[in-house]
mmCIF file of C-alpha atoms in Angstrom:
data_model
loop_
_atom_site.group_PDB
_atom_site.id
_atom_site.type_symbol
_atom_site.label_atom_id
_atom_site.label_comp_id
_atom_site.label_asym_id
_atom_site.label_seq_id
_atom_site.Cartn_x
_atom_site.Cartn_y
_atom_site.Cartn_z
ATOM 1 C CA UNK S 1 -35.712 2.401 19.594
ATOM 2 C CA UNK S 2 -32.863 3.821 21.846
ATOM 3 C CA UNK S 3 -34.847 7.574 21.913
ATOM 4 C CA UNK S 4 -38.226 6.385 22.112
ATOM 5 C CA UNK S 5 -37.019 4.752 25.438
ATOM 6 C CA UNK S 6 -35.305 7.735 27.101
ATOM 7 C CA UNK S 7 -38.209 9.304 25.580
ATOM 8 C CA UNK S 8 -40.666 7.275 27.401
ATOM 9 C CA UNK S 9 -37.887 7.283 30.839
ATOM 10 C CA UNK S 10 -37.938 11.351 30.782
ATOM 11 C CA UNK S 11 -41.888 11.184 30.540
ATOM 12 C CA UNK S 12 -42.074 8.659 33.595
ATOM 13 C CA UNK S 13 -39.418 10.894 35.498
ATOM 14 C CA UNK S 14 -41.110 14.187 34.737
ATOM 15 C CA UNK S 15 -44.594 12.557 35.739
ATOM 16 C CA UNK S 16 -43.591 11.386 38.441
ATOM 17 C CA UNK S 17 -41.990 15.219 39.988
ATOM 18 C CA UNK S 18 -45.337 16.097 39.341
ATOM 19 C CA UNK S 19 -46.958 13.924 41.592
ATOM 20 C CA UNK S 20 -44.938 15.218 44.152
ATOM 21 C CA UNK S 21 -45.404 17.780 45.897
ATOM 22 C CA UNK S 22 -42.488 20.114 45.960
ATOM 23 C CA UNK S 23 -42.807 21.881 48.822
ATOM 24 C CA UNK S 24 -44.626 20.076 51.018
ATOM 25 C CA UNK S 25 -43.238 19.521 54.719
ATOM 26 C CA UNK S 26 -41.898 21.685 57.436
ATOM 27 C CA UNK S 27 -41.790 24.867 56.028
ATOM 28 C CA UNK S 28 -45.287 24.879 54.223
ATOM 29 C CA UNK S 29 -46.511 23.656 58.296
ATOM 30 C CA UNK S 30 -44.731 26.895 59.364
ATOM 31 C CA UNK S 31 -46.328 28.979 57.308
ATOM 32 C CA UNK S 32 -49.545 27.655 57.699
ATOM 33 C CA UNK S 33 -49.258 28.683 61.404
ATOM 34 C CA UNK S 34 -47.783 31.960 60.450
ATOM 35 C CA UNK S 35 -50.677 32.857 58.325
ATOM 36 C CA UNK S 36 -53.555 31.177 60.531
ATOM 37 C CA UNK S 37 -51.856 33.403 63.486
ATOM 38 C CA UNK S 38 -51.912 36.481 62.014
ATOM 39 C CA UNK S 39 -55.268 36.259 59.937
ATOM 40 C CA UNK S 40 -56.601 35.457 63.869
ATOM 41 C CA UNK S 41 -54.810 38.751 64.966
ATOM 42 C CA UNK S 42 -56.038 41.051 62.648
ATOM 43 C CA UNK S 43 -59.547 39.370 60.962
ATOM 44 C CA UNK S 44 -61.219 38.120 64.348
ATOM 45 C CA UNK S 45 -59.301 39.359 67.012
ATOM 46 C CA UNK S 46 -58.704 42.887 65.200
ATOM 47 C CA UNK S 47 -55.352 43.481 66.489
ATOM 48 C CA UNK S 48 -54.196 45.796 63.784
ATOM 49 C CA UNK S 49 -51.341 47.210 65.022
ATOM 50 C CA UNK S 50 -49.886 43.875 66.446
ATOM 51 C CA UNK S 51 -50.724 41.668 63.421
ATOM 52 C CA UNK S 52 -49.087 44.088 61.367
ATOM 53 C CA UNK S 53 -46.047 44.486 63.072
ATOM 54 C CA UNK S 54 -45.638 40.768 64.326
ATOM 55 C CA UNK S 55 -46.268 39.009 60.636
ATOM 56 C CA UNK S 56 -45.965 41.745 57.868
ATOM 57 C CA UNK S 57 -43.369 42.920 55.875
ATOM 58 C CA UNK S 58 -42.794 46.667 55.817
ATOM 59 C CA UNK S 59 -42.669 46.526 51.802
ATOM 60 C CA UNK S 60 -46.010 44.026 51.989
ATOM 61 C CA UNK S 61 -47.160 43.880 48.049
ATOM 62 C CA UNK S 62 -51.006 44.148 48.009
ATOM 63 C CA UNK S 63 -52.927 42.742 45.235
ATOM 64 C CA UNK S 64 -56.644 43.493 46.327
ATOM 65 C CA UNK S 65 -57.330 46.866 44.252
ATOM 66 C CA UNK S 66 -58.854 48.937 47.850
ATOM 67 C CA UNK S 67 -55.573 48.858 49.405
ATOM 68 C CA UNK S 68 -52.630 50.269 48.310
ATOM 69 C CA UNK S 69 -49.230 48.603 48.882
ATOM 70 C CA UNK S 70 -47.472 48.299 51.689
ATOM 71 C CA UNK S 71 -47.963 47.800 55.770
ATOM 72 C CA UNK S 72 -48.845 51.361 56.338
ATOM 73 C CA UNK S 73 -51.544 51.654 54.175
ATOM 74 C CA UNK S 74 -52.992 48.227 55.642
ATOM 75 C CA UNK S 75 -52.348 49.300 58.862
ATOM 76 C CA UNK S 76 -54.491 52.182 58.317
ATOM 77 C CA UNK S 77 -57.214 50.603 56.147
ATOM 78 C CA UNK S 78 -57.648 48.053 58.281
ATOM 79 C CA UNK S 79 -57.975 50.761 61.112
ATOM 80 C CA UNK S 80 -60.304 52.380 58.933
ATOM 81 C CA UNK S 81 -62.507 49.537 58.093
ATOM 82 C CA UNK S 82 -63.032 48.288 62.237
ATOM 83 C CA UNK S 83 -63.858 51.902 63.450
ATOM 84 C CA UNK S 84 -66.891 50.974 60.920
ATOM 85 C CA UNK S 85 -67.485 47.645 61.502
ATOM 86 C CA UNK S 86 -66.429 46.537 64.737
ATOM 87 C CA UNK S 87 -68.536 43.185 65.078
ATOM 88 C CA UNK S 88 -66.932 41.689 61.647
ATOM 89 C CA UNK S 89 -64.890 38.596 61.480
ATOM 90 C CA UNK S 90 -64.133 35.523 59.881
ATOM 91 C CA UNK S 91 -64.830 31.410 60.318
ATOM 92 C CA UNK S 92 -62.248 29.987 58.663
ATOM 93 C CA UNK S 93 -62.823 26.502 56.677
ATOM 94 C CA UNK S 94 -59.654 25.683 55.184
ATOM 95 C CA UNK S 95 -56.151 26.639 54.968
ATOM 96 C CA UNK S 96 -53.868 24.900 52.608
ATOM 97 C CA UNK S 97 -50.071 25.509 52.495
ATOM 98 C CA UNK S 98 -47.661 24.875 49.650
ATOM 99 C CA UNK S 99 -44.170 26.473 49.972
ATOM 100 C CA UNK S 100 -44.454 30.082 50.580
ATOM 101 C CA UNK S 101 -47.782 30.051 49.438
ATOM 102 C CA UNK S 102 -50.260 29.961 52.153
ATOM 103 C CA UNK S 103 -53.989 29.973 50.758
ATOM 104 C CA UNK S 104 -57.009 30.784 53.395
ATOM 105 C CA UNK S 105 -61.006 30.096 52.544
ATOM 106 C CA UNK S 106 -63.547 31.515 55.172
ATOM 107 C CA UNK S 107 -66.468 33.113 55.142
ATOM 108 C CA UNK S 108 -66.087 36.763 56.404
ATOM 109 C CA UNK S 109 -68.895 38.470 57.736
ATOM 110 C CA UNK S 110 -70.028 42.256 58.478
ATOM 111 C CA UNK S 111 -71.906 41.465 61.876
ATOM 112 C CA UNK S 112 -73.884 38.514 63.285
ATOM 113 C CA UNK S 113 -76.923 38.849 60.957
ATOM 114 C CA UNK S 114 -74.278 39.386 57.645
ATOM 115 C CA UNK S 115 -74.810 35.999 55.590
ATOM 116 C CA UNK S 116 -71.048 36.839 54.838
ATOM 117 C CA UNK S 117 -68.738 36.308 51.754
ATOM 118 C CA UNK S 118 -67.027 33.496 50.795
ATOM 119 C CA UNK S 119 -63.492 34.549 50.791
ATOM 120 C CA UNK S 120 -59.852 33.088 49.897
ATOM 121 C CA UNK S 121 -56.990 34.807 50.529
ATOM 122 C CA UNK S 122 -53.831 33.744 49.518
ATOM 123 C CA UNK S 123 -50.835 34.680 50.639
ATOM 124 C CA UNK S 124 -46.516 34.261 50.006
ATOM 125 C CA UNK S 125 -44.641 33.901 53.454
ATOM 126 C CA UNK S 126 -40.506 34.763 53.071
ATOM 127 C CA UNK S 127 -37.935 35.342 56.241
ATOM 128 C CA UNK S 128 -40.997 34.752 58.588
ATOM 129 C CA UNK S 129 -43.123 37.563 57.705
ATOM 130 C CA UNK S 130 -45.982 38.014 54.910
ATOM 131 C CA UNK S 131 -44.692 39.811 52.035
ATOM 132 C CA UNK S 132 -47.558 39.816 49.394
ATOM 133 C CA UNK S 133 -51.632 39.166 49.154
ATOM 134 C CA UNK S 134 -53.988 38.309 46.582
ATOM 135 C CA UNK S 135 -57.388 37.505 47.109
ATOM 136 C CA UNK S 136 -61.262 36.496 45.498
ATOM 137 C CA UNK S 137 -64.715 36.962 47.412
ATOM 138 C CA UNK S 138 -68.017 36.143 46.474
ATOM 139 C CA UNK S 139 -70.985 37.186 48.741
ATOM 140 C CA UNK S 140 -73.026 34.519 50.249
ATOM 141 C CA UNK S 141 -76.346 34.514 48.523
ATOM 142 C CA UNK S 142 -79.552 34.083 50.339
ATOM 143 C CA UNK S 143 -80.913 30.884 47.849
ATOM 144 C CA UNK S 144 -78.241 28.683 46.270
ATOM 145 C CA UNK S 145 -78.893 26.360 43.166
ATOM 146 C CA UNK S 146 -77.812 23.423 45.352
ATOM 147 C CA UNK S 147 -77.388 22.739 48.860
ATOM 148 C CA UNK S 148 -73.326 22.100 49.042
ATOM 149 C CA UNK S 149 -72.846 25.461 50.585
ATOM 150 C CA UNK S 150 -70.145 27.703 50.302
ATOM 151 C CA UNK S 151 -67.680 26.402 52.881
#
């Protein structure tokens, strides 16, 4: 009777940590502004050099297969990539923030007729700087099955 008690009290405990979030507060806020700031700097205002060195971490780990680790190689991709496209940018929908994990959905687009991609980019934020990128993107078709949209 005893152990089916504790049993039932470790359960409650454990459910209720998970209700809670962990890392919500200050420091997910901070990093939320960290990452909105720099995603402006580079994505719309296309600030590569300043973006890069204001918010990213020398040693940056890059998860997105086209770009090879590290803040040089962005620096220069992203260089790269606006020589070539110099009208793209991004509308951001929603940034969410847990801990050091900072997690952006927009829709980037090519140039002003570009239906776009829906994009999220997530990123971990430690000592104030981005240190390490993943992200998904899924081109914005021209008929959907529904009529939610993408963002």
């Amino acid at each position: 009777m005893k152990s089916s008690r504790l049993l039932a009290a470790v359960l409650c405990a454990g459910l209720g940590a998970l209700a809670t979030p962990a890392f919500a507060g200050p420091a997910s806020d901070a990093n939320k502004q960290l990452v909105r700031d720099a995603i402006t700097m580079l994505f719309i205002d296309h600030k590569v050099d300043q973006a890069v060195d204001t918010y990213f971490a020398p040693d940056y780990i890059q998860h997105n297969p086209l770009v090879p680790t590290g803040s040089a190689p962005m620096r220069a991709f992203f260089k790269q990539f606006y020589a070539g496209n110099p009208t793209s940018t991004i509308v951001i929908s929603h940034i969410i923030a847990d801990g050091d994990l900072v997690a952006v959905h927009y829709n980037g687009k090519m140039n002003a007729q570009d239906r776009g991609s829906a994009v999220v980019d997530i990123f971990r934020v430690a000592n104030g700087k981005i240190v390490e990128h993943w992200d998904v993107y899924e081109p914005v078709p021209e008929k959907a099955a529904n009529a939610n949209g993408m963002f």
